[in-house]
Amino acid sequence: MLKFEEQKKLDSVNGALAIRSEIESIVDEICKKGYKNICWLGIGGTYASCLQAEVHMKERSSIDFFVENAAEYILTGNKKVGEGTIVIISSVTGRTTEMIDGVKKAKEAGAEVIGFVDYADTELAKMSDHLISYPENEQLKFFMAADRFMYNAGEFNEYDELYAELDEHLARGLVEVEKSADELGESIARKHMNDSIHYFVGAGNQYGATYSYAMCYWEEQHWIRTKSIHSAEFFHGMFEIVDRDTAVTVFVGEDSQRKLSERVAKFLPRICGNYNIIDTKDYELIGISEKFRGHLSHLLMRVITSRIDVHIEKLNCHPMEIRRYYRQLDY
Amino acid sequence: MLKFEEQKKLDSVNGALAIRSEIESIVDEICKKGYKNICWLGIGGTYASCLQAEVHMKERSSIDFFVENAAEYILTGNKKVGEGTIVIISSVTGRTTEMIDGVKKAKEAGAEVIGFVDYADTELAKMSDHLISYPENEQLKFFMAADRFMYNAGEFNEYDELYAELDEHLARGLVEVEKSADELGESIARKHMNDSIHYFVGAGNQYGATYSYAMCYWEEQHWIRTKSIHSAEFFHGMFEIVDRDTAVTVFVGEDSQRKLSERVAKFLPRICGNYNIIDTKDYELIGISEKFRGHLSHLLMRVITSRIDVHIEKLNCHPMEIRRYYRQLDY
């Protein structure tokens, strides 16, 4: 299978799950001393992950939490951020300027920062009051933090049960999903490698995936134009430009907002002949209880779409590492 | 000037400003008895207006307020909505199903509803605890409500000064802006009438305008494909697909996030030869103090873009009233 290192993938997810004890001790300490609210702070792809954590918590929690885009926060501010605010960030490079300035501002306002920063020797890592340094698996890290906060607030009694299943089965489960999605990935890649524009539609914890997959993968790494739209909004304007040949992919997840995407998936065939429905429900996840699948469906989607990526990369002879402008120019 | 009824426009804005006394008595009564938080509830175009109210308040206010998309709220819920929540909605038709179901759920949770519903004899109007029925001017209505809440919270001392200026000068000012934007509107319409895709970029209270102008005007009413993106996010993926011929329009406003759009506007000429910068600062607004312009720049943008609309409509022989699917089919 193209660009697929099974053991590396297993190790990556299992390693991420293993940092849970670190997360727990940090979150438990914060909960013990008390906090006012949680601010998920991001930009670009990490902003999308914040949106996923937000919808995940919204379904369950009375904790006061919210998402801020770092660049907006720097200029507009947010009076909710202050003493007692826990800012949660994620960064690979640790040197994204908007994140550095945003974290600086939040800390000046009195906030405490939990930083998932892949490299410990970077500015964002140094600015984090609580640093957790482990590569990749951003959403899993965010959800582990969110889940622990909710568990401590008495809002997530299935915490131990869930993580026992994940520790045992998630890494293998995702690898098996990825393998079984390879054929679909190749067929979508072949069908859409020349698209002039591709629409991605999703909801719930898939919305962040929809937004970032369109922007951070197709636009940024494949140089293919996209639009992403929330399934709830699809029927309020955007669908007027869909016709027989319009390329549309719907991400259907298994959380509380599944119905919104099902509605799009059901309607599309009446007006469009060039769509794909990717439904995480079609993929087995051995050892994981049905009730937890909604919780995880964005992780399934990510490994499924990664199969589209490797095939588009090969078919379009366009290495995903290259950037036209990003960090190539001053802007 | 094409499709331009000056007196009607003056009357429309002045009439909207005149409902301020109604808004004040409703909001003052609510503030007197106390409330917990404010939920701006919308979908599609009204969701975009909610986003504008949110960023407007965020710049100034410590009130607990947030935005909910009605369709998402119905399924995912939001534990912040309950006794003491003031839900603010706007609807022209009063019969959008997601809004009806969303308001129903919020009321069941104990919320109180301020409804700006154009037609009083509709379901959403009847569900509103406080109904204000006046056509159009959605953003102005929302901002008047937001401003009164902030004024009562001691966060907006310039309230009287601002509205004295608006009552006296806003309607005439917007009409003059619209007239002076006609030439720009026609030139943008001619340049882009055949676009296969058009990108709109904006920030601050222009972001809602960017999102809804792309979706509710170009997609829904002109059947031209678009993508809208927040100026903060432009540099985090999307800009990789911009090249010499990519059609991009940047909305530059005058509020706290002006810098984010200026950054895009400054960078674009290096990589693109097919862009437009619409900067509200280029338009005079006689009688309005400099310090209030940021507050109003989304209203200026709306009258400016309306000149693009009337020209595209004529050039493309595509009446803006027609819909392919919206309310033509069951979905």
mmCIF file of C-alpha atoms in Angstrom, chain B residues 92-324:
data_model
loop_
_atom_site.group_PDB
_atom_site.id
_atom_site.type_symbol
_atom_site.label_atom_id
_atom_site.label_comp_id
_atom_site.label_asym_id
_atom_site.label_seq_id
_atom_site.Cartn_x
_atom_site.Cartn_y
_atom_site.Cartn_z
ATOM 1 C CA VAL B 92 -37.852 37.814 7.003
ATOM 2 C CA THR B 93 -40.296 35.029 6.214
ATOM 3 C CA GLY B 94 -40.876 33.905 9.787
ATOM 4 C CA ARG B 95 -41.100 30.311 8.593
ATOM 5 C CA THR B 96 -37.566 28.909 8.343
ATOM 6 C CA THR B 97 -37.948 25.438 9.826
ATOM 7 C CA GLU B 98 -34.566 25.266 11.564
ATOM 8 C CA MET B 99 -35.292 28.583 13.254
ATOM 9 C CA ILE B 100 -38.738 27.476 14.385
ATOM 10 C CA ASP B 101 -37.344 24.271 15.885
ATOM 11 C CA GLY B 102 -34.371 26.081 17.408
ATOM 12 C CA VAL B 103 -36.522 28.730 19.056
ATOM 13 C CA LYS B 104 -38.898 26.048 20.306
ATOM 14 C CA LYS B 105 -36.013 24.174 21.947
ATOM 15 C CA ALA B 106 -34.583 27.331 23.495
ATOM 16 C CA LYS B 107 -37.965 28.327 24.902
ATOM 17 C CA GLU B 108 -38.445 24.861 26.343
ATOM 18 C CA ALA B 109 -35.104 25.309 28.082
ATOM 19 C CA GLY B 110 -36.433 28.520 29.628
ATOM 20 C CA ALA B 111 -35.065 31.182 27.271
ATOM 21 C CA GLU B 112 -36.813 34.442 26.415
ATOM 22 C CA VAL B 113 -36.888 35.495 22.760
ATOM 23 C CA ILE B 114 -36.461 38.893 21.140
ATOM 24 C CA GLY B 115 -37.668 38.419 17.580
ATOM 25 C CA PHE B 116 -37.023 40.768 14.694
ATOM 26 C CA VAL B 117 -39.497 39.204 12.310
ATOM 27 C CA ASP B 118 -40.517 41.150 9.240
ATOM 28 C CA TYR B 119 -44.036 39.742 9.105
ATOM 29 C CA ALA B 120 -46.003 39.727 12.345
ATOM 30 C CA ASP B 121 -48.413 37.022 11.277
ATOM 31 C CA THR B 122 -45.912 34.176 11.088
ATOM 32 C CA GLU B 123 -44.859 31.339 13.348
ATOM 33 C CA LEU B 124 -41.553 32.861 14.445
ATOM 34 C CA ALA B 125 -43.275 36.150 15.188
ATOM 35 C CA LYS B 126 -45.828 34.403 17.350
ATOM 36 C CA MET B 127 -43.105 32.513 19.214
ATOM 37 C CA SER B 128 -41.254 35.721 20.091
ATOM 38 C CA ASP B 129 -41.744 36.984 23.632
ATOM 39 C CA HIS B 130 -40.788 40.416 22.359
ATOM 40 C CA LEU B 131 -41.644 41.011 18.728
ATOM 41 C CA ILE B 132 -40.330 43.836 16.610
ATOM 42 C CA SER B 133 -41.740 43.817 13.121
ATOM 43 C CA TYR B 134 -40.021 46.025 10.605
ATOM 44 C CA PRO B 135 -38.654 45.028 7.191
ATOM 45 C CA GLU B 136 -34.983 44.637 6.265
ATOM 46 C CA ASN B 137 -31.996 46.311 7.994
ATOM 47 C CA GLU B 138 -31.184 43.135 9.898
ATOM 48 C CA GLN B 139 -27.681 44.135 10.977
ATOM 49 C CA LEU B 140 -28.765 47.558 12.105
ATOM 50 C CA LYS B 141 -31.471 45.953 14.257
ATOM 51 C CA PHE B 142 -28.985 43.491 15.783
ATOM 52 C CA PHE B 143 -26.449 46.214 16.495
ATOM 53 C CA MET B 144 -29.089 48.439 18.096
ATOM 54 C CA ALA B 145 -30.028 45.593 20.427
ATOM 55 C CA ALA B 146 -26.373 44.772 21.187
ATOM 56 C CA ASP B 147 -25.561 48.419 21.799
ATOM 57 C CA ARG B 148 -28.450 48.833 24.222
ATOM 58 C CA PHE B 149 -27.407 45.778 26.202
ATOM 59 C CA MET B 150 -23.849 47.112 26.356
ATOM 60 C CA TYR B 151 -25.031 50.612 27.239
ATOM 61 C CA ASN B 152 -27.052 49.230 30.129
ATOM 62 C CA ALA B 153 -23.979 47.283 31.254
ATOM 63 C CA GLY B 154 -21.980 50.507 31.359
ATOM 64 C CA GLU B 155 -19.863 49.413 28.407
ATOM 65 C CA PHE B 156 -20.989 51.906 25.804
ATOM 66 C CA ASN B 157 -20.997 55.448 27.088
ATOM 67 C CA GLU B 158 -21.070 56.937 23.616
ATOM 68 C CA TYR B 159 -24.465 55.406 22.930
ATOM 69 C CA ASP B 160 -26.439 58.666 22.867
ATOM 70 C CA GLU B 161 -23.792 60.416 20.836
ATOM 71 C CA LEU B 162 -23.628 57.600 18.308
ATOM 72 C CA TYR B 163 -27.360 57.314 17.788
ATOM 73 C CA ALA B 164 -27.861 61.072 17.595
ATOM 74 C CA GLU B 165 -25.432 61.007 14.675
ATOM 75 C CA LEU B 166 -27.063 57.980 13.085
ATOM 76 C CA ASP B 167 -30.578 59.372 13.381
ATOM 77 C CA GLU B 168 -29.410 62.538 11.719
ATOM 78 C CA HIS B 169 -26.963 61.285 9.107
ATOM 79 C CA LEU B 170 -26.873 57.513 8.539
ATOM 80 C CA ALA B 171 -29.616 57.123 5.940
ATOM 81 C CA ARG B 172 -28.351 59.991 3.791
ATOM 82 C CA GLY B 173 -24.758 58.868 4.307
ATOM 83 C CA LEU B 174 -25.437 55.325 3.102
ATOM 84 C CA VAL B 175 -27.356 56.582 0.084
ATOM 85 C CA GLU B 176 -24.429 58.790 -0.883
ATOM 86 C CA VAL B 177 -21.983 55.915 -0.422
ATOM 87 C CA GLU B 178 -24.160 53.746 -2.634
ATOM 88 C CA LYS B 179 -24.244 56.381 -5.356
ATOM 89 C CA SER B 180 -20.510 56.874 -5.303
ATOM 90 C CA ALA B 181 -19.956 53.087 -5.447
ATOM 91 C CA ASP B 182 -21.977 52.568 -8.599
ATOM 92 C CA GLU B 183 -19.057 52.910 -10.964
ATOM 93 C CA LEU B 184 -16.952 50.480 -8.931
ATOM 94 C CA GLY B 185 -19.916 48.103 -8.782
ATOM 95 C CA GLU B 186 -20.299 48.099 -12.532
ATOM 96 C CA SER B 187 -16.596 47.622 -13.169
ATOM 97 C CA ILE B 188 -16.358 44.696 -10.764
ATOM 98 C CA ALA B 189 -19.487 43.183 -12.288
ATOM 99 C CA ARG B 190 -18.073 43.448 -15.826
ATOM 100 C CA LYS B 191 -14.712 42.076 -14.760
ATOM 101 C CA HIS B 192 -16.125 39.083 -12.907
ATOM 102 C CA MET B 193 -19.461 38.209 -14.520
ATOM 103 C CA ASN B 194 -17.971 35.059 -16.042
ATOM 104 C CA ASP B 195 -15.884 33.921 -13.088
ATOM 105 C CA SER B 196 -15.733 30.183 -12.563
ATOM 106 C CA ILE B 197 -14.960 30.856 -8.891
ATOM 107 C CA HIS B 198 -14.543 34.027 -6.900
ATOM 108 C CA TYR B 199 -12.811 34.350 -3.537
ATOM 109 C CA PHE B 200 -14.023 36.787 -0.895
ATOM 110 C CA VAL B 201 -11.814 37.657 2.059
ATOM 111 C CA GLY B 202 -12.750 39.710 5.128
ATOM 112 C CA ALA B 203 -12.429 40.091 8.910
ATOM 113 C CA GLY B 204 -14.104 41.638 11.928
ATOM 114 C CA ASN B 205 -17.654 42.761 11.332
ATOM 115 C CA GLN B 206 -16.887 42.292 7.637
ATOM 116 C CA TYR B 207 -16.425 38.560 8.059
ATOM 117 C CA GLY B 208 -20.142 37.920 8.340
ATOM 118 C CA ALA B 209 -20.549 40.177 5.302
ATOM 119 C CA THR B 210 -17.913 38.192 3.432
ATOM 120 C CA TYR B 211 -19.507 34.873 4.300
ATOM 121 C CA SER B 212 -23.058 35.908 3.490
ATOM 122 C CA TYR B 213 -22.233 38.018 0.461
ATOM 123 C CA ALA B 214 -20.465 35.050 -1.112
ATOM 124 C CA MET B 215 -23.151 32.535 -0.166
ATOM 125 C CA CYS B 216 -26.425 34.458 -0.136
ATOM 126 C CA TYR B 217 -25.703 36.725 -3.101
ATOM 127 C CA TRP B 218 -23.212 35.261 -5.544
ATOM 128 C CA GLU B 219 -24.054 31.613 -4.966
ATOM 129 C CA GLU B 220 -27.752 31.847 -4.183
ATOM 130 C CA GLN B 221 -28.791 34.791 -6.317
ATOM 131 C CA HIS B 222 -26.211 34.976 -9.126
ATOM 132 C CA TRP B 223 -25.336 31.274 -9.311
ATOM 133 C CA ILE B 224 -21.621 32.057 -9.353
ATOM 134 C CA ARG B 225 -19.282 29.863 -7.335
ATOM 135 C CA THR B 226 -17.406 31.397 -4.426
ATOM 136 C CA LYS B 227 -15.298 30.705 -1.420
ATOM 137 C CA SER B 228 -15.253 33.042 1.545
ATOM 138 C CA ILE B 229 -12.393 33.030 3.982
ATOM 139 C CA HIS B 230 -11.504 34.985 7.088
ATOM 140 C CA SER B 231 -8.526 37.277 6.513
ATOM 141 C CA ALA B 232 -6.869 35.684 9.558
ATOM 142 C CA GLU B 233 -7.037 32.304 7.861
ATOM 143 C CA PHE B 234 -6.052 33.373 4.347
ATOM 144 C CA PHE B 235 -2.357 32.822 5.033
ATOM 145 C CA HIS B 236 -2.927 29.410 6.596
ATOM 146 C CA GLY B 237 -3.615 27.328 3.521
ATOM 147 C CA MET B 238 -6.015 28.994 1.145
ATOM 148 C CA PHE B 239 -3.579 31.402 -0.434
ATOM 149 C CA GLU B 240 -1.630 28.531 -1.996
ATOM 150 C CA ILE B 241 -4.258 28.307 -4.771
ATOM 151 C CA VAL B 242 -4.105 32.007 -5.620
ATOM 152 C CA ASP B 243 -2.249 32.755 -8.836
ATOM 153 C CA ARG B 244 -2.208 35.503 -11.434
ATOM 154 C CA ASP B 245 -5.720 34.899 -12.692
ATOM 155 C CA THR B 246 -7.512 33.934 -9.481
ATOM 156 C CA ALA B 247 -10.439 36.281 -8.788
ATOM 157 C CA VAL B 248 -10.178 37.619 -5.229
ATOM 158 C CA THR B 249 -12.046 40.446 -3.529
ATOM 159 C CA VAL B 250 -10.954 41.699 -0.119
ATOM 160 C CA PHE B 251 -13.423 43.526 2.105
ATOM 161 C CA VAL B 252 -11.493 45.974 4.269
ATOM 162 C CA GLY B 253 -13.459 47.446 7.161
ATOM 163 C CA GLU B 254 -12.557 49.891 9.884
ATOM 164 C CA ASP B 255 -13.059 47.969 13.120
ATOM 165 C CA SER B 256 -10.521 46.273 15.368
ATOM 166 C CA GLN B 257 -9.641 43.661 12.744
ATOM 167 C CA ARG B 258 -8.880 46.076 9.916
ATOM 168 C CA LYS B 259 -5.194 45.115 10.060
ATOM 169 C CA LEU B 260 -5.933 41.485 9.173
ATOM 170 C CA SER B 261 -7.531 42.491 5.875
ATOM 171 C CA GLU B 262 -4.935 45.165 5.163
ATOM 172 C CA ARG B 263 -2.337 42.425 5.407
ATOM 173 C CA VAL B 264 -4.116 40.416 2.704
ATOM 174 C CA ALA B 265 -4.635 43.521 0.569
ATOM 175 C CA LYS B 266 -0.960 44.402 0.813
ATOM 176 C CA PHE B 267 0.251 40.911 -0.059
ATOM 177 C CA LEU B 268 -2.144 40.066 -2.891
ATOM 178 C CA PRO B 269 -0.537 42.175 -5.664
ATOM 179 C CA ARG B 270 2.645 40.104 -5.345
ATOM 180 C CA ILE B 271 0.889 36.901 -6.382
ATOM 181 C CA CYS B 272 -2.335 37.918 -8.127
ATOM 182 C CA GLY B 273 -3.368 40.150 -11.008
ATOM 183 C CA ASN B 274 -7.119 39.728 -10.718
ATOM 184 C CA TYR B 275 -8.057 41.131 -7.327
ATOM 185 C CA ASN B 276 -10.244 43.923 -5.931
ATOM 186 C CA ILE B 277 -9.809 45.720 -2.642
ATOM 187 C CA ILE B 278 -12.980 47.324 -1.332
ATOM 188 C CA ASP B 279 -12.037 49.576 1.554
ATOM 189 C CA THR B 280 -14.874 51.334 3.343
ATOM 190 C CA LYS B 281 -12.376 54.019 4.370
ATOM 191 C CA ASP B 282 -12.451 55.302 0.808
ATOM 192 C CA TYR B 283 -16.065 56.400 1.287
ATOM 193 C CA GLU B 284 -17.127 59.564 3.008
ATOM 194 C CA LEU B 285 -19.872 59.372 5.608
ATOM 195 C CA ILE B 286 -20.870 62.934 6.267
ATOM 196 C CA GLY B 287 -21.887 63.792 9.810
ATOM 197 C CA ILE B 288 -20.532 60.583 11.348
ATOM 198 C CA SER B 289 -17.550 60.826 13.685
ATOM 199 C CA GLU B 290 -14.388 59.002 12.773
ATOM 200 C CA LYS B 291 -14.542 56.909 15.952
ATOM 201 C CA PHE B 292 -17.889 55.379 14.935
ATOM 202 C CA ARG B 293 -16.926 54.343 11.429
ATOM 203 C CA GLY B 294 -15.645 50.906 12.450
ATOM 204 C CA HIS B 295 -19.004 50.287 14.052
ATOM 205 C CA LEU B 296 -20.729 50.938 10.723
ATOM 206 C CA SER B 297 -18.346 49.706 8.068
ATOM 207 C CA HIS B 298 -20.333 46.536 7.401
ATOM 208 C CA LEU B 299 -23.312 48.738 6.505
ATOM 209 C CA LEU B 300 -21.191 50.677 4.061
ATOM 210 C CA MET B 301 -19.927 47.436 2.535
ATOM 211 C CA ARG B 302 -23.475 46.211 2.063
ATOM 212 C CA VAL B 303 -24.535 49.238 0.027
ATOM 213 C CA ILE B 304 -21.299 49.093 -1.956
ATOM 214 C CA THR B 305 -21.726 45.421 -2.842
ATOM 215 C CA SER B 306 -25.377 46.013 -3.706
ATOM 216 C CA ARG B 307 -24.087 48.009 -6.688
ATOM 217 C CA ILE B 308 -22.121 44.978 -7.850
ATOM 218 C CA ASP B 309 -25.297 42.912 -7.578
ATOM 219 C CA VAL B 310 -27.547 45.071 -9.731
ATOM 220 C CA HIS B 311 -24.959 45.182 -12.490
ATOM 221 C CA ILE B 312 -24.189 41.459 -12.448
ATOM 222 C CA GLU B 313 -27.900 40.768 -12.511
ATOM 223 C CA LYS B 314 -28.298 42.847 -15.646
ATOM 224 C CA LEU B 315 -25.119 41.703 -17.382
ATOM 225 C CA ASN B 316 -25.760 38.031 -16.719
ATOM 226 C CA CYS B 317 -29.478 38.274 -17.549
ATOM 227 C CA HIS B 318 -30.120 36.428 -14.319
ATOM 228 C CA PRO B 319 -32.894 37.885 -12.133
ATOM 229 C CA MET B 320 -31.825 37.738 -8.496
ATOM 230 C CA GLU B 321 -35.229 36.457 -7.420
ATOM 231 C CA ILE B 322 -34.969 33.059 -9.062
ATOM 232 C CA ARG B 323 -33.883 29.975 -7.176
ATOM 233 C CA ARG B 324 -32.977 26.613 -8.619
#
